[in-house]
Amino acid sequence: MKLGMNIRNWGPTAKPDFLAACARSADDSALDSIWLNDHLGLPPVFDNEYQIDPSMGDILDPLAVASYLAGITARIRFGTGVLVLPYRPAVVTGKLIASIQVLSKNRFLLGCGPGYLKEEFTALGVLKTKRGKITDETLKFLHEASNGALHNLNGQDFLIKPQLSLPPIYIGGIAEIAIPRAIAFGTGWQPAFGQTPANIKSTMTEWNRKTDESGLKRLEVVMMKTLPLNEKNKAIDLAAAYKEAGVTEFVHTQSYETLDEYKEIIEQIDGTIRQAVH
C-alpha cells in the first residue's frame, strides 16, 4: 500500500514559501504522494452539513498549486482530493492538466468528482442537477484529448496541444455512483472520508467479483483519512485494516501550523505506518 499526505492549499498555511518547504520535505521523504483540495470559496452563510473547515474559504486553486510545486520537486506525485470537474470547462481542465503533466514529468494524480456545495454551483452559474452529466462529459473529453485526435469544440475543429498525457484517474464519491464511473473512465475509486475498512472491504469484494467476471482490471482504491498518530497502536491497526480491505494508497490528512510539525507527521507516516503496511 502506497502512502501519501495532504498539503493544505487553504488557510494560513497556503503561502508560497511554506507550501514549497512542505513539498520539498515530502519530496525528500519516502512518501508516495501529496494531495490538494478544491473549492471555489465559501459563502458567508451556508448549510455546513459536510463540516467544511471555514478556513477553506481562503483557498488556492489546486491545479495552480500543483504546477507551482512541480517546478521545485523531483519525485513526489501530486493528487487532487478531489477536483470538482463541473467547476471548469472540460477543454480548460484538459489544458491545465496537460500543462501540469509536462511541468511535473507526469507526476499528477487526478482525484475528481461531481461536487456537492450548492452555493458554489450557484456562483458559477452551473446547475447542480447537471453535475453528473458534466462530470461524465469532462472525463470523456480527457480521454479523447489524450489520443491526439482532432476535436470539434462548439462547431470549431481544434487540436489540443500539448497532447494530454492521461494521469491516473480516481473517482470520488459514494460507491454506487463513483465505482461504475471509475470502471468506465478511471483507474480507481476515492471513497468518501468516513468509509471504514469494513465498508470498503464489503464494497470492493462485490465489485472485484464483477470486474473479474467481465474481464476488466480491478480498481485501485485511494483512501483519505486521519490516522490517530498520537495513539501508535491504533494508527498501525487502522492503516493495516485499510490495506487488508483493499486500499492501494492511503493518504493521511491532518492539520498543521509549522514546517516542523509537517516534517514530524511525515516521519511518523514514513516510519511507524510504513513498517506496518509493507
Tab-separated table of C-alpha atoms in Angstrom:
chain	number	residue	atom	x	y	z
A	1	MET	CA	0.000	0.000	0.000
A	2	LYS	CA	1.367	3.378	-1.013
A	3	LEU	CA	1.336	6.235	1.484
A	4	GLY	CA	0.582	9.902	0.997
A	5	MET	CA	-0.319	13.013	2.959
A	6	ASN	CA	-2.342	16.140	2.435
A	7	ILE	CA	-0.711	19.502	1.790
A	8	ARG	CA	-3.067	22.291	2.801
A	9	ASN	CA	-3.644	24.744	-0.046
A	10	TRP	CA	-6.009	26.771	2.088
A	11	GLY	CA	-5.967	28.913	5.207
A	12	PRO	CA	-2.865	30.374	6.871
A	13	THR	CA	-0.567	27.596	5.583
A	14	ALA	CA	-1.345	28.390	1.930
A	15	LYS	CA	1.627	30.690	1.402
A	16	PRO	CA	4.233	30.139	-1.335
A	17	ASP	CA	7.308	29.684	0.839
A	18	PHE	CA	5.504	27.463	3.323
A	19	LEU	CA	3.941	25.293	0.612
A	20	ALA	CA	7.329	24.972	-1.073
A	21	ALA	CA	9.047	23.935	2.146
A	22	CYS	CA	6.392	21.317	2.901
A	23	ALA	CA	6.522	19.935	-0.641
A	24	ARG	CA	10.322	19.694	-0.546
A	25	SER	CA	10.120	17.841	2.775
A	26	ALA	CA	7.694	15.353	1.238
A	27	ASP	CA	9.893	15.052	-1.850
A	28	ASP	CA	12.900	14.233	0.332
A	29	SER	CA	10.964	11.559	2.220
A	30	ALA	CA	9.684	8.158	1.129
A	31	LEU	CA	6.092	9.389	0.814
A	32	ASP	CA	4.486	8.494	-2.495
A	33	SER	CA	2.190	11.490	-2.883
A	34	ILE	CA	0.799	14.751	-1.511
A	35	TRP	CA	-2.820	15.795	-2.051
A	36	LEU	CA	-4.588	19.117	-2.580
A	37	ASN	CA	-8.200	20.162	-2.115
A	38	ASP	CA	-10.584	22.025	-4.415
A	39	HIS	CA	-13.165	24.685	-3.610
A	40	LEU	CA	-14.172	27.874	-5.339
A	41	GLY	CA	-14.559	29.509	-1.933
A	42	LEU	CA	-17.245	29.670	0.710
A	43	PRO	CA	-20.245	31.978	1.076
A	44	PRO	CA	-20.660	33.983	4.309
A	45	VAL	CA	-23.539	31.707	5.352
A	46	PHE	CA	-24.178	28.154	4.143
A	47	ASP	CA	-25.505	24.801	5.287
A	48	ASN	CA	-22.351	23.150	6.598
A	49	GLU	CA	-23.678	19.597	6.717
A	50	TYR	CA	-20.294	18.351	5.467
A	51	GLN	CA	-18.421	20.132	8.290
A	52	ILE	CA	-16.176	22.089	5.943
A	53	ASP	CA	-13.275	23.891	7.609
A	54	PRO	CA	-14.248	27.610	7.434
A	55	SER	CA	-10.645	28.473	6.500
A	56	MET	CA	-11.299	26.727	3.166
A	57	GLY	CA	-12.925	29.962	2.075
A	58	ASP	CA	-9.346	31.195	1.621
A	59	ILE	CA	-8.102	28.539	-0.788
A	60	LEU	CA	-5.622	28.447	-3.657
A	61	ASP	CA	-6.571	26.653	-6.848
A	62	PRO	CA	-5.161	23.101	-6.629
A	63	LEU	CA	-4.051	22.993	-10.263
A	64	ALA	CA	-2.145	26.250	-9.862
A	65	VAL	CA	-0.500	24.940	-6.693
A	66	ALA	CA	0.373	21.604	-8.327
A	67	SER	CA	2.019	23.477	-11.190
A	68	TYR	CA	3.984	25.660	-8.765
A	69	LEU	CA	5.181	22.752	-6.643
A	70	ALA	CA	6.048	20.626	-9.670
A	71	GLY	CA	8.812	23.061	-10.524
A	72	ILE	CA	10.547	22.756	-7.160
A	73	THR	CA	10.285	18.985	-6.621
A	74	ALA	CA	11.666	15.987	-8.463
A	75	ARG	CA	9.881	12.825	-7.336
A	76	ILE	CA	6.722	13.290	-5.270
A	77	ARG	CA	3.377	12.869	-7.036
A	78	PHE	CA	0.587	15.460	-6.733
A	79	GLY	CA	-3.034	14.447	-6.279
A	80	THR	CA	-6.330	16.283	-6.035
A	81	GLY	CA	-8.775	15.073	-3.448
A	82	VAL	CA	-10.941	15.864	-5.279
A	83	LEU	CA	-11.006	18.196	-8.273
A	84	VAL	CA	-14.626	19.227	-8.889
A	85	LEU	CA	-14.968	18.721	-12.635
A	86	PRO	CA	-18.150	20.797	-13.210
A	87	TYR	CA	-16.373	23.923	-11.888
A	88	ARG	CA	-14.242	24.257	-15.035
A	89	PRO	CA	-14.981	23.830	-18.749
A	90	ALA	CA	-13.748	20.460	-19.994
A	91	VAL	CA	-11.306	21.937	-22.508
A	92	VAL	CA	-9.803	24.231	-19.850
A	93	THR	CA	-9.441	21.323	-17.435
A	94	GLY	CA	-7.734	19.278	-20.137
A	95	LYS	CA	-5.354	22.106	-20.995
A	96	LEU	CA	-4.415	22.691	-17.350
A	97	ILE	CA	-3.800	19.013	-16.640
A	98	ALA	CA	-1.796	18.597	-19.852
A	99	SER	CA	0.378	21.528	-18.780
A	100	ILE	CA	0.895	20.121	-15.281
A	101	GLN	CA	1.849	16.752	-16.747
A	102	VAL	CA	4.528	18.435	-18.868
A	103	LEU	CA	5.869	20.538	-15.991
A	104	SER	CA	5.834	17.666	-13.486
A	105	LYS	CA	7.037	14.989	-15.917
A	106	ASN	CA	3.811	13.011	-15.474
A	107	ARG	CA	3.531	13.127	-11.690
A	108	PHE	CA	-0.087	14.267	-11.485
A	109	LEU	CA	-2.890	12.134	-9.995
A	110	LEU	CA	-6.427	13.201	-10.848
A	111	GLY	CA	-8.797	12.566	-7.996
A	112	CYS	CA	-12.072	14.023	-9.213
A	113	GLY	CA	-15.792	14.133	-8.642
A	114	PRO	CA	-19.030	15.994	-9.322
A	115	GLY	CA	-19.020	18.249	-6.240
A	116	TYR	CA	-21.701	18.898	-3.656
A	117	LEU	CA	-21.795	22.502	-2.335
A	118	LYS	CA	-24.844	24.132	-3.928
A	119	GLU	CA	-23.631	27.689	-3.276
A	120	GLU	CA	-20.533	27.139	-5.415
A	121	PHE	CA	-22.632	25.849	-8.303
A	122	THR	CA	-24.909	28.883	-7.986
A	123	ALA	CA	-21.933	31.265	-8.036
A	124	LEU	CA	-20.628	29.612	-11.201
A	125	GLY	CA	-23.994	29.568	-12.930
A	126	VAL	CA	-23.858	25.779	-13.203
A	127	LEU	CA	-26.935	23.704	-12.434
A	128	LYS	CA	-26.123	21.335	-9.599
A	129	THR	CA	-28.604	18.871	-11.087
A	130	LYS	CA	-26.351	18.630	-14.166
A	131	ARG	CA	-23.149	17.892	-12.268
A	132	GLY	CA	-23.145	14.157	-13.019
A	133	LYS	CA	-23.631	14.717	-16.736
A	134	ILE	CA	-20.912	17.394	-16.823
A	135	THR	CA	-18.533	15.119	-14.920
A	136	ASP	CA	-19.012	12.300	-17.424
A	137	GLU	CA	-18.610	14.670	-20.369
A	138	THR	CA	-15.364	16.049	-18.937
A	139	LEU	CA	-13.958	12.583	-18.291
A	140	LYS	CA	-14.859	11.543	-21.825
A	141	PHE	CA	-13.121	14.640	-23.188
A	142	LEU	CA	-9.960	13.970	-21.158
A	143	HIS	CA	-9.706	10.505	-22.682
A	144	GLU	CA	-10.235	11.937	-26.158
A	145	ALA	CA	-7.658	14.679	-25.543
A	146	SER	CA	-5.067	12.025	-24.723
A	147	ASN	CA	-5.285	10.380	-28.153
A	148	GLY	CA	-4.119	13.381	-30.177
A	149	ALA	CA	-7.224	13.432	-32.349
A	150	LEU	CA	-8.852	16.471	-33.904
A	151	HIS	CA	-11.673	17.755	-31.686
A	152	ASN	CA	-14.805	19.610	-32.631
A	153	LEU	CA	-15.473	22.180	-29.920
A	154	ASN	CA	-18.762	24.025	-30.338
A	155	GLY	CA	-18.528	23.610	-34.092
A	156	GLN	CA	-14.841	24.568	-34.254
A	157	ASP	CA	-12.225	21.976	-35.206
A	158	PHE	CA	-9.379	22.132	-32.734
A	159	LEU	CA	-6.127	20.348	-31.869
A	160	ILE	CA	-5.267	20.170	-28.168
A	161	LYS	CA	-1.538	20.724	-27.706
A	162	PRO	CA	0.407	19.670	-25.770
A	163	GLN	CA	-1.309	16.332	-26.112
A	164	LEU	CA	-2.631	15.265	-22.733
A	165	SER	CA	-0.686	12.504	-21.036
A	166	LEU	CA	-3.632	10.973	-19.228
A	167	PRO	CA	-2.928	10.726	-15.490
A	168	PRO	CA	-4.336	8.037	-13.219
A	169	ILE	CA	-7.963	8.984	-12.547
A	170	TYR	CA	-9.613	8.290	-9.184
A	171	ILE	CA	-13.343	8.924	-8.981
A	172	GLY	CA	-14.553	10.267	-5.660
A	173	GLY	CA	-17.946	9.700	-4.107
A	174	ILE	CA	-20.366	7.054	-2.943
A	175	ALA	CA	-19.712	3.601	-4.330
A	176	GLU	CA	-22.996	3.150	-6.194
A	177	ILE	CA	-22.234	6.096	-8.467
A	178	ALA	CA	-18.460	6.531	-8.291
A	179	ILE	CA	-17.389	2.941	-8.948
A	180	PRO	CA	-19.310	2.467	-12.229
A	181	ARG	CA	-17.902	5.845	-13.313
A	182	ALA	CA	-14.405	4.695	-12.339
A	183	ILE	CA	-14.807	1.472	-14.317
A	184	ALA	CA	-15.881	3.493	-17.353
A	185	PHE	CA	-13.322	6.287	-17.158
A	186	GLY	CA	-10.793	5.773	-14.403
A	187	THR	CA	-8.079	3.935	-12.578
A	188	GLY	CA	-9.750	3.663	-9.214
A	189	TRP	CA	-12.163	4.802	-6.550
A	190	GLN	CA	-11.650	7.520	-3.942
A	191	PRO	CA	-14.136	6.698	-1.158
A	192	ALA	CA	-15.861	9.292	0.983
A	193	PHE	CA	-13.864	10.329	4.046
A	194	GLY	CA	-15.969	8.364	6.539
A	195	GLN	CA	-15.730	4.944	4.889
A	196	THR	CA	-14.493	2.295	7.320
A	197	PRO	CA	-12.270	-0.655	6.401
A	198	ALA	CA	-15.300	-2.939	6.727
A	199	ASN	CA	-17.325	-0.755	4.340
A	200	ILE	CA	-14.548	-0.742	1.767
A	201	LYS	CA	-13.848	-4.457	2.040
A	202	SER	CA	-17.503	-5.314	1.514
A	203	THR	CA	-17.833	-2.914	-1.405
A	204	MET	CA	-14.638	-3.964	-3.160
A	205	THR	CA	-15.290	-7.677	-2.692
A	206	GLU	CA	-18.515	-7.246	-4.644
A	207	TRP	CA	-17.034	-5.002	-7.334
A	208	ASN	CA	-13.880	-7.091	-7.743
A	209	ARG	CA	-16.113	-10.071	-8.445
A	210	LYS	CA	-17.988	-8.079	-11.093
A	211	THR	CA	-14.838	-6.793	-12.791
A	212	ASP	CA	-13.251	-10.255	-12.709
A	213	GLU	CA	-16.340	-11.776	-14.322
A	214	SER	CA	-16.273	-9.086	-17.011
A	215	GLY	CA	-12.565	-9.496	-17.681
A	216	LEU	CA	-11.866	-5.940	-16.539
A	217	LYS	CA	-8.961	-4.677	-14.481
A	218	ARG	CA	-9.620	-4.335	-10.766
A	219	LEU	CA	-9.883	-0.796	-9.461
A	220	GLU	CA	-7.307	0.817	-7.234
A	221	VAL	CA	-8.594	2.465	-4.043
A	222	VAL	CA	-7.223	5.749	-2.673
A	223	MET	CA	-8.419	6.417	0.877
A	224	MET	CA	-8.048	9.815	2.537
A	225	LYS	CA	-8.382	9.545	6.307
A	226	THR	CA	-6.862	10.881	9.520
A	227	LEU	CA	-4.881	8.294	11.457
A	228	PRO	CA	-4.677	8.733	15.260
A	229	LEU	CA	-0.906	9.179	15.187
A	230	ASN	CA	-0.828	10.117	18.876
A	231	GLU	CA	-2.006	6.549	19.578
A	232	LYS	CA	0.624	4.470	17.809
A	233	ASN	CA	-1.000	1.041	18.033
A	234	LYS	CA	-4.418	2.325	16.956
A	235	ALA	CA	-2.862	4.121	13.988
A	236	ILE	CA	-0.975	0.993	12.926
A	237	ASP	CA	-4.055	-1.202	13.287
A	238	LEU	CA	-6.239	1.203	11.297
A	239	ALA	CA	-3.733	1.549	8.460
A	240	ALA	CA	-3.291	-2.229	8.332
A	241	ALA	CA	-7.067	-2.698	8.272
A	242	TYR	CA	-7.422	-0.385	5.282
A	243	LYS	CA	-4.686	-2.286	3.469
A	244	GLU	CA	-6.396	-5.599	4.203
A	245	ALA	CA	-9.675	-4.107	2.944
A	246	GLY	CA	-8.128	-3.445	-0.454
A	247	VAL	CA	-6.892	0.138	-0.217
A	248	THR	CA	-3.932	0.605	-2.570
A	249	GLU	CA	-2.926	4.112	-1.457
A	250	PHE	CA	-3.633	5.621	1.957
A	251	VAL	CA	-3.467	9.403	2.310
A	252	HIS	CA	-3.169	10.703	5.866
A	253	THR	CA	-4.933	14.042	6.322
A	254	GLN	CA	-4.140	16.315	9.232
A	255	SER	CA	-3.967	19.986	10.117
A	256	TYR	CA	-0.601	21.531	10.933
A	257	GLU	CA	0.746	25.010	11.590
A	258	THR	CA	4.526	24.808	11.272
A	259	LEU	CA	7.069	23.164	8.990
A	260	ASP	CA	8.500	21.204	11.912
A	261	GLU	CA	5.041	19.827	12.626
A	262	TYR	CA	4.612	18.803	8.981
A	263	LYS	CA	8.013	17.095	8.976
A	264	GLU	CA	7.174	15.249	12.186
A	265	ILE	CA	3.958	13.900	10.661
A	266	ILE	CA	5.876	12.754	7.579
A	267	GLU	CA	8.388	10.950	9.785
A	268	GLN	CA	5.589	9.102	11.581
A	269	ILE	CA	3.948	8.033	8.324
A	270	ASP	CA	7.280	7.095	6.762
A	271	GLY	CA	8.436	5.194	9.805
A	272	THR	CA	5.808	3.629	12.037
A	273	ILE	CA	3.000	3.346	9.493
A	274	ARG	CA	5.135	2.280	6.518
A	275	GLN	CA	6.691	-0.559	8.503
A	276	ALA	CA	3.228	-1.822	9.389
A	277	VAL	CA	1.782	-1.868	5.871
A	278	HIS	CA	4.715	-3.089	3.778
